[in-house]
One Martini backbone bead per residue (centre of mass of N, CA, C, O) as a GRO file, in nm:
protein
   51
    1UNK     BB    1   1.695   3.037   1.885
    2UNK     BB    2   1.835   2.795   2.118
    3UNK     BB    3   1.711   2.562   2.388
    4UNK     BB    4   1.884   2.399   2.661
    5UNK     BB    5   1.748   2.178   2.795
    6UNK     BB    6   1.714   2.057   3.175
    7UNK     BB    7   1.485   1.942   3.396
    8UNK     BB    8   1.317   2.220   3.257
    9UNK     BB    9   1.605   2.370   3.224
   10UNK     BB   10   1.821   2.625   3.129
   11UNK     BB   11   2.162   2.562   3.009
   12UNK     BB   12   2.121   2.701   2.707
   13UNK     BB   13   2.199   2.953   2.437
   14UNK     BB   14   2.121   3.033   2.116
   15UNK     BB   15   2.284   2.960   1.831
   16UNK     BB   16   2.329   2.696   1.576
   17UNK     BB   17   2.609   2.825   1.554
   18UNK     BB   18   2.709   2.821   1.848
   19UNK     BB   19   2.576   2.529   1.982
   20UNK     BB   20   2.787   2.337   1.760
   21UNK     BB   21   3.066   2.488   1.780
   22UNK     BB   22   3.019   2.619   2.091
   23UNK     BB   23   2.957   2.411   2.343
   24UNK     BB   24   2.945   2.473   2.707
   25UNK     BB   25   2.786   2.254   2.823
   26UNK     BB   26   2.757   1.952   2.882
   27UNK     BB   27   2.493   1.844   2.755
   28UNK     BB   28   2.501   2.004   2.536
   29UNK     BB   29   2.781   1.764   2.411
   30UNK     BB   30   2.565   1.520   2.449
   31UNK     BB   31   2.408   1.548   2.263
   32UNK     BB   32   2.575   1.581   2.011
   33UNK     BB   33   2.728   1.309   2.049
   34UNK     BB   34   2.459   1.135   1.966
   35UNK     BB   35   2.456   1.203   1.720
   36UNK     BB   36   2.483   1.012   1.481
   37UNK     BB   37   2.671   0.867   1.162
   38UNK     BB   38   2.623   0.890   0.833
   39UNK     BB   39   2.762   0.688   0.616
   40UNK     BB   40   2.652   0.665   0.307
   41UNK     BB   41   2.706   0.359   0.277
   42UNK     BB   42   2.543   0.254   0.541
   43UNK     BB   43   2.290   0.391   0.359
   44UNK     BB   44   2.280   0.207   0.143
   45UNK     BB   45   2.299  -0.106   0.281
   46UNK     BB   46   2.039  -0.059   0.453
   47UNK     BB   47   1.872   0.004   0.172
   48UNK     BB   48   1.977  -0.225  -0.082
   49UNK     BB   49   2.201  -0.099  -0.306
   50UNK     BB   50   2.456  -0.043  -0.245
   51UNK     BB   51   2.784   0.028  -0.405
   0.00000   0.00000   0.00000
């Protein structure tokens, strides 16, 4: 299970497969929302191998 905190209170809990796909807090959707994205080719060009 997995516990998302916020302001040291639990917000939310739950398994990987239900926090990912159907998050119910907000706090928990604004983390989730923050994962950057990693596009392979930006992941090519900054590592200087080019595409």
């Amino acid at each position: 299970a997995i516990l998302v905190l916020k302001d040291g209170r639990v917000v939310e809990q739950g398994s990987a497969a239900a926090l990912f796909s159907q998050p119910r807090h907000p706090y928990t959707r604004a983390l989730l929302g923050a994962i950057p994205a990693l596009r392979l080719e930006e992941h090519l060009r900054v590592a200087g191998l080019g595409i």
